[in-house]
Short mmCIF file of C-alpha atoms in Angstrom, two decimals:
data_model
loop_
_atom_site.label_atom_id
_atom_site.label_comp_id
_atom_site.label_asym_id
_atom_site.label_seq_id
_atom_site.Cartn_x
_atom_site.Cartn_y
_atom_site.Cartn_z
CA UNK T 1198 -9.46 15.87 4.11
CA UNK T 1199 -8.12 19.35 3.49
CA UNK T 1200 -10.92 19.86 0.98
CA UNK T 1201 -13.61 19.60 3.68
CA UNK T 1202 -14.37 23.17 4.80
CA UNK T 1203 -15.91 21.99 8.07
CA UNK T 1204 -12.74 20.18 9.22
CA UNK T 1205 -9.74 21.82 10.82
CA UNK T 1206 -6.79 19.45 10.87
CA UNK T 1207 -3.86 19.36 13.25
CA UNK T 1208 -0.88 17.04 12.92
CA UNK T 1209 1.40 15.74 15.65
CA UNK T 1210 4.37 13.79 14.32
CA UNK T 1211 5.21 10.44 15.90
CA UNK T 1212 8.79 9.89 17.08
CA UNK T 1213 11.11 7.84 14.90
CA UNK T 1214 11.94 4.43 16.36
CA UNK T 1215 15.14 4.10 14.33
CA UNK T 1216 17.83 6.70 14.99
CA UNK T 1217 18.81 6.50 11.31
CA UNK T 1218 15.34 7.47 10.12
CA UNK T 1219 14.80 10.93 8.73
CA UNK T 1220 11.95 12.80 7.02
CA UNK T 1221 12.06 12.97 3.24
CA UNK T 1222 10.72 15.89 1.26
CA UNK T 1223 9.94 16.04 -2.43
CA UNK T 1224 7.74 12.92 -2.61
CA UNK T 1225 4.72 15.02 -3.60
CA UNK T 1226 4.33 18.09 -5.79
CA UNK T 1227 5.26 21.43 -4.24
CA UNK T 1228 1.64 22.54 -3.78
CA UNK T 1229 0.73 19.36 -1.89
CA UNK T 1230 3.83 19.48 0.28
CA UNK T 1231 3.18 23.11 1.14
CA UNK T 1232 -0.36 22.21 2.16
CA UNK T 1233 0.90 19.38 4.36
CA UNK T 1234 3.55 21.55 6.02
CA UNK T 1235 0.87 24.16 6.70
CA UNK T 1236 -1.13 21.77 8.89
CA UNK T 1237 -0.60 23.18 12.37
CA UNK T 1238 0.61 21.36 15.46
CA UNK T 1239 -2.28 21.04 17.95
CA UNK T 1240 -2.25 23.91 20.44
CA UNK T 1241 -2.19 23.19 24.20
CA UNK T 1242 -5.44 22.22 25.90
CA UNK T 1243 -7.37 21.76 22.66
CA UNK T 1244 -10.00 19.04 23.03
CA UNK T 1245 -10.48 16.74 20.04
CA UNK T 1246 -13.68 15.46 18.51
CA UNK T 1247 -11.56 12.55 17.36
CA UNK T 1248 -7.95 11.49 17.13
CA UNK T 1249 -6.69 9.28 14.32
CA UNK T 1250 -3.40 7.62 15.10
CA UNK T 1251 -1.21 6.05 12.42
CA UNK T 1252 1.37 4.46 14.62
CA UNK T 1253 3.59 1.40 14.66
CA UNK T 1254 4.27 -0.26 17.08
CA UNK T 1255 0.61 0.03 18.02
CA UNK T 1256 -0.38 2.54 20.66
CA UNK T 1257 -3.96 2.37 21.93
CA UNK T 1258 -3.75 5.52 24.03
CA UNK T 1259 -4.44 8.94 22.57
CA UNK T 1260 -1.67 11.46 23.09
CA UNK T 1261 -4.33 14.17 23.13
CA UNK T 1262 -7.61 14.79 24.91
CA UNK T 1263 -10.26 13.43 22.60
CA UNK T 1264 -13.85 12.19 22.47
CA UNK T 1265 -12.87 9.25 20.30
CA UNK T 1266 -9.58 7.61 19.36
CA UNK T 1267 -9.04 5.60 16.19
CA UNK T 1268 -5.94 3.58 15.40
CA UNK T 1269 -5.14 2.84 11.78
CA UNK T 1270 -3.19 -0.41 11.82
CA UNK T 1271 -2.59 -3.50 9.71
CA UNK T 1272 -1.27 -6.97 10.31
CA UNK T 1273 0.12 -9.22 7.60
CA UNK T 1274 0.73 -12.57 9.28
CA UNK T 1275 -2.77 -13.65 10.30
CA UNK T 1276 -2.05 -12.56 13.88
CA UNK T 1277 -0.69 -9.45 15.58
CA UNK T 1278 2.97 -10.23 16.31
CA UNK T 1279 4.25 -9.20 19.73
CA UNK T 1280 6.83 -6.94 18.10
CA UNK T 1281 3.94 -4.65 17.09
CA UNK T 1282 2.93 -4.40 20.75
CA UNK T 1283 6.40 -3.73 22.14
CA UNK T 1284 5.37 -0.34 23.54
CA UNK T 1285 3.48 -2.41 26.13
CA UNK T 1286 5.74 -5.39 26.91
CA UNK T 1287 3.97 -8.43 28.27
CA UNK T 1288 0.51 -7.17 27.30
CA UNK T 1289 -1.66 -9.01 24.79
CA UNK T 1290 -3.62 -7.30 22.06
CA UNK T 1291 -6.82 -8.50 23.72
CA UNK T 1292 -5.92 -6.79 27.00
CA UNK T 1293 -4.75 -3.59 25.31
CA UNK T 1294 -7.85 -3.28 23.16
CA UNK T 1295 -10.35 -4.15 25.89
CA UNK T 1296 -8.76 -1.69 28.33
CA UNK T 1297 -9.14 1.23 25.93
CA UNK T 1298 -11.96 2.79 23.94
CA UNK T 1299 -9.89 2.82 20.76
CA UNK T 1300 -11.47 1.70 17.49
CA UNK T 1301 -9.11 -0.14 15.13
CA UNK T 1302 -9.36 0.85 11.49
CA UNK T 1303 -7.66 -1.62 9.17
CA UNK T 1304 -7.49 -1.90 5.40
CA UNK T 1305 -8.59 -5.45 4.53
CA UNK T 1306 -10.55 -8.45 5.76
CA UNK T 1307 -7.31 -10.46 5.85
CA UNK T 1308 -5.84 -7.89 8.24
CA UNK T 1309 -9.06 -7.67 10.27
CA UNK T 1310 -9.11 -11.45 10.70
CA UNK T 1311 -5.58 -11.26 12.10
CA UNK T 1312 -6.66 -8.73 14.72
CA UNK T 1313 -9.71 -10.81 15.65
CA UNK T 1314 -7.59 -13.96 15.89
CA UNK T 1315 -5.35 -12.11 18.35
CA UNK T 1316 -8.25 -11.05 20.56
CA UNK T 1317 -9.41 -7.65 19.26
CA UNK T 1318 -12.93 -6.64 20.25
CA UNK T 1319 -15.07 -7.38 17.14
CA UNK T 1320 -17.34 -4.44 18.03
CA UNK T 1321 -14.47 -1.97 17.78
CA UNK T 1322 -12.72 -2.87 14.54
CA UNK T 1323 -13.74 -1.70 11.07
CA UNK T 1324 -12.36 -2.04 7.56
CA UNK T 1325 -11.63 0.95 5.33
CA UNK T 1326 -9.61 0.09 2.21
CA UNK T 1327 -6.74 2.14 0.86
CA UNK T 1328 -7.09 4.21 -2.29
CA UNK T 1329 -5.20 6.17 -4.94
CA UNK T 1330 -5.46 9.54 -6.59
CA UNK T 1331 -6.74 8.69 -10.10
CA UNK T 1332 -5.76 12.12 -11.39
CA UNK T 1333 -2.14 11.03 -10.87
CA UNK T 1334 -2.25 7.24 -11.15
CA UNK T 1335 -3.63 6.75 -14.65
CA UNK T 1336 -2.56 5.19 -17.96
CA UNK T 1337 -0.74 7.24 -20.57
CA UNK T 1338 -1.84 7.58 -24.20
CA UNK T 1339 0.03 5.16 -26.48
CA UNK T 1340 2.38 7.72 -28.00
CA UNK T 1341 3.35 9.17 -24.60
CA UNK T 1342 3.86 5.69 -23.20
CA UNK T 1343 6.13 4.72 -26.12
CA UNK T 1344 8.14 7.90 -25.60
CA UNK T 1345 8.44 7.20 -21.86
CA UNK T 1346 9.69 3.65 -22.46
CA UNK T 1347 12.31 5.01 -24.81
CA UNK T 1348 13.35 7.58 -22.19
CA UNK T 1349 13.71 4.79 -19.60
CA UNK T 1350 15.91 2.83 -22.00
CA UNK T 1351 13.47 -0.02 -22.54
CA UNK T 1352 13.41 -1.62 -25.98
CA UNK T 1353 10.14 -1.66 -27.90
CA UNK T 1354 10.01 -5.47 -27.95
CA UNK T 1355 10.88 -5.94 -24.26
CA UNK T 1356 8.15 -7.22 -21.95
CA UNK T 1357 8.47 -5.44 -18.61
CA UNK T 1358 7.41 -7.09 -15.35
CA UNK T 1359 7.34 -4.61 -12.46
CA UNK T 1360 7.34 -5.07 -8.68
CA UNK T 1361 7.36 -2.27 -6.09
CA UNK T 1362 8.06 -3.50 -2.55
CA UNK T 1363 10.62 -3.90 0.21
CA UNK T 1364 11.87 -7.09 -1.54
CA UNK T 1365 11.55 -9.05 1.70
CA UNK T 1366 10.44 -12.66 2.01
CA UNK T 1367 6.76 -11.89 2.56
CA UNK T 1368 6.66 -9.67 -0.53
CA UNK T 1369 7.55 -12.67 -2.67
CA UNK T 1370 11.16 -12.01 -3.66
CA UNK T 1371 11.94 -15.76 -3.96
CA UNK T 1372 9.15 -16.58 -6.46
CA UNK T 1373 9.69 -13.27 -8.28
CA UNK T 1374 13.30 -14.15 -9.10
CA UNK T 1375 12.74 -17.86 -9.70
CA UNK T 1376 9.69 -17.45 -11.92
CA UNK T 1377 11.23 -14.62 -13.92
CA UNK T 1378 14.36 -16.66 -14.71
CA UNK T 1379 12.12 -19.50 -15.96
CA UNK T 1380 10.29 -16.99 -18.19
CA UNK T 1381 13.63 -15.88 -19.65
CA UNK T 1382 14.20 -19.38 -21.00
CA UNK T 1383 11.22 -18.98 -23.33
CA UNK T 1384 10.98 -15.19 -23.59
CA UNK T 1385 14.49 -13.71 -23.66
CA UNK T 1386 12.99 -10.29 -24.39
CA UNK T 1387 11.54 -10.13 -20.86
CA UNK T 1388 12.87 -7.61 -18.31
CA UNK T 1389 12.27 -7.41 -14.57
CA UNK T 1390 12.07 -3.95 -12.99
CA UNK T 1391 12.26 -3.90 -9.19
CA UNK T 1392 11.66 -0.75 -7.13
CA UNK T 1393 12.91 -1.32 -3.61
CA UNK T 1394 13.91 0.82 -0.64
CA UNK T 1395 17.57 0.65 0.33
CA UNK T 1396 17.12 3.49 2.82
CA UNK T 1397 14.76 1.46 5.03
CA UNK T 1398 14.82 -2.20 4.05
CA UNK T 1399 18.19 -2.82 2.32
CA UNK T 1400 16.24 -4.20 -0.61
CA UNK T 1401 19.21 -4.68 -2.92
CA UNK T 1402 20.97 -6.88 -0.36
CA UNK T 1403 17.83 -9.00 -0.14
CA UNK T 1404 17.69 -9.39 -3.94
CA UNK T 1405 21.36 -10.40 -4.18
CA UNK T 1406 21.07 -12.85 -1.27
CA UNK T 1407 17.96 -14.47 -2.78
CA UNK T 1408 19.38 -14.69 -6.29
CA UNK T 1409 22.54 -16.39 -5.04
CA UNK T 1410 20.44 -18.90 -3.12
CA UNK T 1411 18.42 -20.12 -6.08
CA UNK T 1412 20.53 -19.42 -9.21
CA UNK T 1413 23.76 -20.85 -10.58
CA UNK T 1414 26.60 -18.47 -11.41
CA UNK T 1415 25.56 -18.50 -15.07
CA UNK T 1416 21.91 -18.03 -14.17
CA UNK T 1417 22.83 -15.14 -11.90
CA UNK T 1418 24.61 -13.31 -14.70
CA UNK T 1419 21.67 -13.87 -17.04
CA UNK T 1420 19.29 -12.57 -14.38
CA UNK T 1421 21.34 -9.42 -13.77
CA UNK T 1422 21.46 -8.71 -17.51
CA UNK T 1423 17.65 -8.56 -17.58
CA UNK T 1424 17.18 -6.69 -14.29
CA UNK T 1425 16.61 -2.99 -13.68
CA UNK T 1426 16.76 -1.98 -10.02
CA UNK T 1427 15.82 1.30 -8.34
CA UNK T 1428 16.60 1.58 -4.63
CA UNK T 1429 16.50 5.32 -3.93
CA UNK T 1430 13.38 7.20 -2.77
CA UNK T 1431 11.37 8.53 -5.69
CA UNK T 1432 8.78 11.30 -5.87
CA UNK T 1433 5.31 9.97 -6.63
CA UNK T 1434 5.51 11.54 -10.08
CA UNK T 1435 8.62 9.48 -10.88
CA UNK T 1436 7.31 6.23 -9.40
CA UNK T 1437 4.11 6.52 -11.42
CA UNK T 1438 6.17 6.58 -14.63
CA UNK T 1439 7.30 2.99 -14.01
CA UNK T 1440 3.72 1.82 -13.57
CA UNK T 1441 2.69 3.64 -16.73
CA UNK T 1442 5.55 2.24 -18.83
CA UNK T 1443 5.56 -1.41 -17.71
CA UNK T 1444 3.59 -4.26 -19.29
CA UNK T 1445 2.54 -6.22 -16.21
CA UNK T 1446 2.72 -6.07 -12.42
CA UNK T 1447 3.96 -9.15 -10.54
CA UNK T 1448 3.17 -9.74 -6.84
CA UNK T 1449 3.44 -13.36 -5.65
CA UNK T 1450 3.29 -12.23 -2.02
CA UNK T 1451 2.96 -14.34 1.10
CA UNK T 1452 1.82 -11.82 3.70
CA UNK T 1453 0.29 -8.38 3.18
CA UNK T 1454 -2.04 -6.06 5.05
CA UNK T 1455 -3.38 -4.57 1.79
CA UNK T 1456 -0.71 -4.38 -0.96
CA UNK T 1457 -1.20 -0.82 -2.19
CA UNK T 1458 1.25 -1.11 -5.15
CA UNK T 1459 -1.12 -3.64 -6.78
CA UNK T 1460 -3.90 -1.04 -6.64
CA UNK T 1461 -1.57 1.66 -7.95
CA UNK T 1462 -0.64 -0.59 -10.86
CA UNK T 1463 -4.30 -1.27 -11.67
CA UNK T 1464 -5.04 2.46 -11.65
CA UNK T 1465 -2.24 2.97 -14.20
CA UNK T 1466 -3.72 0.38 -16.55
CA UNK T 1467 -1.39 -2.52 -15.75
CA UNK T 1468 -2.63 -6.11 -15.67
CA UNK T 1469 -1.61 -7.68 -12.37
CA UNK T 1470 -0.56 -11.16 -11.32
CA UNK T 1471 -1.00 -11.60 -7.58
CA UNK T 1472 -1.50 -14.25 -4.93
CA UNK T 1473 -5.00 -15.62 -4.47
CA UNK T 1474 -6.51 -15.76 -1.00
CA UNK T 1475 -5.11 -12.56 0.49
CA UNK T 1476 -6.18 -8.92 0.75
CA UNK T 1477 -5.83 -8.31 -2.98
CA UNK T 1478 -8.89 -10.54 -3.51
CA UNK T 1479 -10.93 -7.61 -2.20
CA UNK T 1480 -9.95 -5.17 -4.96
CA UNK T 1481 -9.01 -7.29 -7.96
CA UNK T 1482 -11.23 -8.72 -10.68
CA UNK T 1483 -10.78 -11.13 -13.58
CA UNK T 1484 -11.18 -8.19 -15.96
CA UNK T 1485 -7.69 -6.98 -15.06
CA UNK T 1486 -6.06 -9.48 -12.69
CA UNK T 1487 -4.71 -13.04 -12.79
CA UNK T 1488 -4.59 -14.90 -9.48
CA UNK T 1489 -1.84 -17.29 -8.43
CA UNK T 1490 -3.18 -20.39 -6.69
CA UNK T 1491 -2.01 -20.56 -3.08
CA UNK T 1492 -2.33 -22.46 0.18
CA UNK T 1493 -2.53 -21.06 3.70
CA UNK T 1494 0.40 -22.30 5.75
CA UNK T 1495 1.70 -21.62 9.23
CA UNK T 1496 5.16 -21.23 10.69
CA UNK T 1497 6.42 -20.70 14.23
CA UNK T 1498 8.48 -17.53 14.58
CA UNK T 1499 9.73 -16.08 17.86
CA UNK T 1500 7.36 -18.29 19.79
CA UNK T 1501 4.31 -17.27 17.75
CA UNK T 1502 2.38 -19.18 15.10
CA UNK T 1503 2.18 -16.93 12.02
CA UNK T 1504 -0.05 -17.63 9.03
CA UNK T 1505 0.84 -16.86 5.45
CA UNK T 1506 0.02 -17.72 1.84
CA UNK T 1507 2.25 -20.02 -0.20
CA UNK T 1508 1.79 -19.11 -3.88
CA UNK T 1509 2.20 -21.91 -6.42
CA UNK T 1510 5.31 -21.10 -8.43
CA UNK T 1511 4.32 -23.21 -11.44
CA UNK T 1512 0.99 -21.40 -11.57
CA UNK T 1513 2.80 -18.06 -11.41
CA UNK T 1514 5.04 -19.00 -14.35
CA UNK T 1515 2.02 -20.10 -16.40
CA UNK T 1516 0.23 -16.81 -15.69
CA UNK T 1517 3.31 -14.81 -16.69
CA UNK T 1518 3.40 -16.71 -19.99
CA UNK T 1519 -0.33 -16.12 -20.42
CA UNK T 1520 0.10 -12.40 -19.86
CA UNK T 1521 2.88 -12.11 -22.43
CA UNK T 1522 0.82 -14.00 -25.03
CA UNK T 1523 -2.37 -11.91 -24.70
CA UNK T 1524 -1.73 -8.37 -26.03
CA UNK T 1525 -5.41 -7.79 -26.82
CA UNK T 1526 -6.42 -8.54 -23.24
CA UNK T 1527 -3.69 -6.22 -21.94
CA UNK T 1528 -5.16 -3.42 -24.03
CA UNK T 1529 -8.60 -4.03 -22.53
CA UNK T 1530 -7.08 -3.91 -19.05
CA UNK T 1531 -5.85 -0.37 -19.74
CA UNK T 1532 -9.53 0.62 -19.72
CA UNK T 1533 -11.20 -1.76 -17.24
CA UNK T 1534 -8.62 -1.48 -14.44
CA UNK T 1535 -8.49 2.32 -14.14
CA UNK T 1536 -12.28 2.53 -14.45
CA UNK T 1537 -12.67 0.08 -11.54
CA UNK T 1538 -10.40 2.21 -9.36
CA UNK T 1539 -12.08 5.49 -10.28
CA UNK T 1540 -15.50 4.04 -9.47
CA UNK T 1541 -14.58 2.55 -6.09
CA UNK T 1542 -11.19 3.41 -4.65
CA UNK T 1543 -10.27 7.02 -5.31
CA UNK T 1544 -8.80 9.05 -2.45
CA UNK T 1545 -11.98 11.11 -2.23
CA UNK T 1546 -14.14 7.98 -1.90
CA UNK T 1547 -11.84 6.45 0.72
CA UNK T 1548 -11.66 9.66 2.78
CA UNK T 1549 -15.46 9.77 2.69
CA UNK T 1550 -15.59 6.21 4.05
CA UNK T 1551 -13.06 7.09 6.74
CA UNK T 1552 -15.04 10.12 7.89
CA UNK T 1553 -18.26 8.10 7.90
CA UNK T 1554 -16.58 5.76 10.40
CA UNK T 1555 -15.19 8.57 12.55
CA UNK T 1556 -18.23 10.85 12.25
CA UNK T 1557 -21.36 8.91 11.20
CA UNK T 1558 -23.17 12.15 10.34
CA UNK T 1559 -20.32 13.68 8.37
CA UNK T 1560 -21.29 15.70 5.31
CA UNK T 1561 -20.47 15.03 1.70
CA UNK T 1562 -17.43 16.81 0.25
CA UNK T 1563 -18.06 20.22 -1.29
CA UNK T 1564 -19.07 20.19 -4.95
CA UNK T 1565 -15.74 21.72 -5.95
CA UNK T 1566 -13.66 19.27 -3.90
CA UNK T 1567 -10.29 18.32 -5.33
CA UNK T 1568 -8.80 14.95 -4.47
CA UNK T 1569 -6.59 15.44 -1.41
CA UNK T 1570 -2.90 14.98 -2.17
CA UNK T 1571 -1.76 13.07 0.92
CA UNK T 1572 -2.55 12.09 4.49
CA UNK T 1573 -0.13 12.81 7.36
CA UNK T 1574 1.17 9.98 9.52
CA UNK T 1575 -0.65 10.93 12.73
CA UNK T 1576 -3.78 12.96 12.13
CA UNK T 1577 -5.80 14.13 15.11
CA UNK T 1578 -9.17 15.65 14.23
CA UNK T 1579 -10.50 18.27 16.57
CA UNK T 1580 -13.67 20.28 17.06
CA UNK T 1581 -16.16 21.52 19.59
CA UNK T 1582 -19.10 19.20 18.79
CA UNK T 1583 -19.94 16.08 16.76
CA UNK T 1584 -20.25 16.62 13.03
CA UNK T 1585 -23.70 17.69 11.91
CA UNK T 1586 -24.48 18.98 8.44
CA UNK T 1587 -26.95 21.67 9.56
CA UNK T 1588 -24.77 22.85 12.41
CA UNK T 1589 -21.75 23.03 10.13
CA UNK T 1590 -23.57 25.31 7.73
CA UNK T 1591 -24.10 27.75 10.59
CA UNK T 1592 -20.81 27.34 12.43
CA UNK T 1593 -17.91 25.41 10.85
CA UNK T 1594 -16.00 23.09 13.15
CA UNK T 1595 -12.33 23.50 13.86
CA UNK T 1596 -10.81 20.09 13.49
CA UNK T 1597 -7.33 18.82 13.39
#
């Protein structure tokens, strides 16, 4: 968005809900972080052309005076759980949405269906997918990749399965561990690399708890010997290295709003194995993805009926074996996957879609536009009049 000369952006940070939460710097390169820090706080009494809220729990009221308010939000469980509405206790999503003029922007049809099932106004909900920066998320040349694997301590003959997630139940931690240990019986050169988040989700505790539930003491030791775990926050540049060095991405998830790490893996040339029937159906293709058969199931939780996908574990194991045994196909994926992302889901393309929703007459990016490096959490967009290409040429808008 910072590359659009007719937009002036302002950023108002949302309050942390957890007293232990804290901002983290260093996730992006210094130039990008400087640009983000330079986005000004909205001055008093400034009227917005539009406000984009990225807020959880969901808040349907704009904190600023604005012509239009948009709420970016996702739901994973086929409904909107009440915990996501806890800023308005006792209110349903239907009541909150109908009593506001807010437009919900969500990232997948699976997520959109969950909002509709919970009573969202179908005329005020749109889908805009997530994207990646293909200048950063991209495959490495063979020699650089071999050097990177050596630097990470991975043997040349090891087959690396990667997963980047919170390691919670809905992300598929049970089938990840179970299916990988079955693969080890036939392919002892396999290694599982898990990137979690101990700062937010206590991912390592979840892994240990799950492994102890499904493995014997001997199996647990064998699993640990073939596991690499990263729990600390990583800059994007460091996280990308794991995508670039791995051999396959594994995501037997049960509930997701989009599953961005799958897209990041595809952009880096990794073949992916992911659950069929969920949001990843919308951005995966047989040219670079293998789908795990699944069934939609429901479970009652906290008085609500939640819907999720149950991936078939035997199918997952078979696909993992298939991936290991098809080196030629994996090489083709290093071309087809990144090309798919560049053609459809780059940051610049996604920002264009987002602005077309917020400003139907918004202009194309400038010819010298560079892919924007990040989007703030809560991004109000301000100006004096609706976007119009001719008007902008004469008098640029101040947006924020």
